[in-house]
Structures are given as structure tokens and as C-alpha cells.
């Protein structure tokens, strides 16, 4: 069960990472980057 939770957390982080990298503006990038930092 713990392994599945960790895998889910990793999948969520990677999806948000991809979204951050694909940001179309610097403001959006910074907003999303801050969200990634909070996930860590």
C-alpha cells in the first residue's frame, strides 16, 4: 500500500512538472514552479 501511495505521488509530481515546463508565460511558469516546490 505504501509503495502505491509513493508511486501516485510521483505520478502527480511528474504531471505537474511537465505542465510547469510547458508553461506559455514566465508568470505561469513561476506560479506552477511554486506549486511544485510546495509538493516537495
PDB file of C-alpha atoms in Angstrom:
ATOM      1  CA  UNK A   1       0.000   0.000   0.000  1.00  0.00           C
ATOM      2  CA  UNK A   2       2.804   2.430   0.877  1.00  0.00           C
ATOM      3  CA  UNK A   3       4.505   1.735  -2.452  1.00  0.00           C
ATOM      4  CA  UNK A   4       1.316   2.537  -4.388  1.00  0.00           C
ATOM      5  CA  UNK A   5       0.969   5.817  -2.492  1.00  0.00           C
ATOM      6  CA  UNK A   6       4.549   6.771  -3.323  1.00  0.00           C
ATOM      7  CA  UNK A   7       4.026   5.872  -6.989  1.00  0.00           C
ATOM      8  CA  UNK A   8       0.879   8.010  -7.104  1.00  0.00           C
ATOM      9  CA  UNK A   9       2.701  10.946  -5.507  1.00  0.00           C
ATOM     10  CA  UNK A  10       5.484  10.581  -8.076  1.00  0.00           C
ATOM     11  CA  UNK A  11       3.000  10.453 -10.960  1.00  0.00           C
ATOM     12  CA  UNK A  12       1.265  13.599  -9.703  1.00  0.00           C
ATOM     13  CA  UNK A  13       4.583  15.410  -9.293  1.00  0.00           C
ATOM     14  CA  UNK A  14       5.746  14.441 -12.785  1.00  0.00           C
ATOM     15  CA  UNK A  15       2.453  15.559 -14.350  1.00  0.00           C
ATOM     16  CA  UNK A  16       2.764  18.918 -12.623  1.00  0.00           C
ATOM     17  CA  UNK A  17       6.436  19.115 -13.635  1.00  0.00           C
ATOM     18  CA  UNK A  18       5.507  18.577 -17.286  1.00  0.00           C
ATOM     19  CA  UNK A  19       2.780  21.204 -17.001  1.00  0.00           C
ATOM     20  CA  UNK A  20       5.288  23.631 -15.488  1.00  0.00           C
ATOM     21  CA  UNK A  21       7.870  23.073 -18.214  1.00  0.00           C
ATOM     22  CA  UNK A  22       5.197  23.593 -20.870  1.00  0.00           C
ATOM     23  CA  UNK A  23       4.081  26.944 -19.416  1.00  0.00           C
ATOM     24  CA  UNK A  24       3.470  29.552 -22.098  1.00  0.00           C
ATOM     25  CA  UNK A  25       4.384  32.584 -19.990  1.00  0.00           C
ATOM     26  CA  UNK A  26       7.022  33.319 -17.395  1.00  0.00           C
ATOM     27  CA  UNK A  27       4.341  34.296 -14.873  1.00  0.00           C
ATOM     28  CA  UNK A  28       2.557  30.975 -15.346  1.00  0.00           C
ATOM     29  CA  UNK A  29       5.874  29.150 -15.047  1.00  0.00           C
ATOM     30  CA  UNK A  30       6.702  30.883 -11.751  1.00  0.00           C
ATOM     31  CA  UNK A  31       3.229  30.162 -10.389  1.00  0.00           C
ATOM     32  CA  UNK A  32       3.491  26.484 -11.284  1.00  0.00           C
ATOM     33  CA  UNK A  33       7.102  26.259 -10.074  1.00  0.00           C
ATOM     34  CA  UNK A  34       5.984  27.488  -6.665  1.00  0.00           C
ATOM     35  CA  UNK A  35       3.312  24.777  -6.647  1.00  0.00           C
ATOM     36  CA  UNK A  36       5.949  22.139  -7.387  1.00  0.00           C
ATOM     37  CA  UNK A  37       8.067  23.441  -4.550  1.00  0.00           C
ATOM     38  CA  UNK A  38       5.129  23.022  -2.158  1.00  0.00           C
ATOM     39  CA  UNK A  39       4.751  19.379  -3.254  1.00  0.00           C
ATOM     40  CA  UNK A  40       8.338  18.607  -2.307  1.00  0.00           C
TER      41      UNK A  40
END
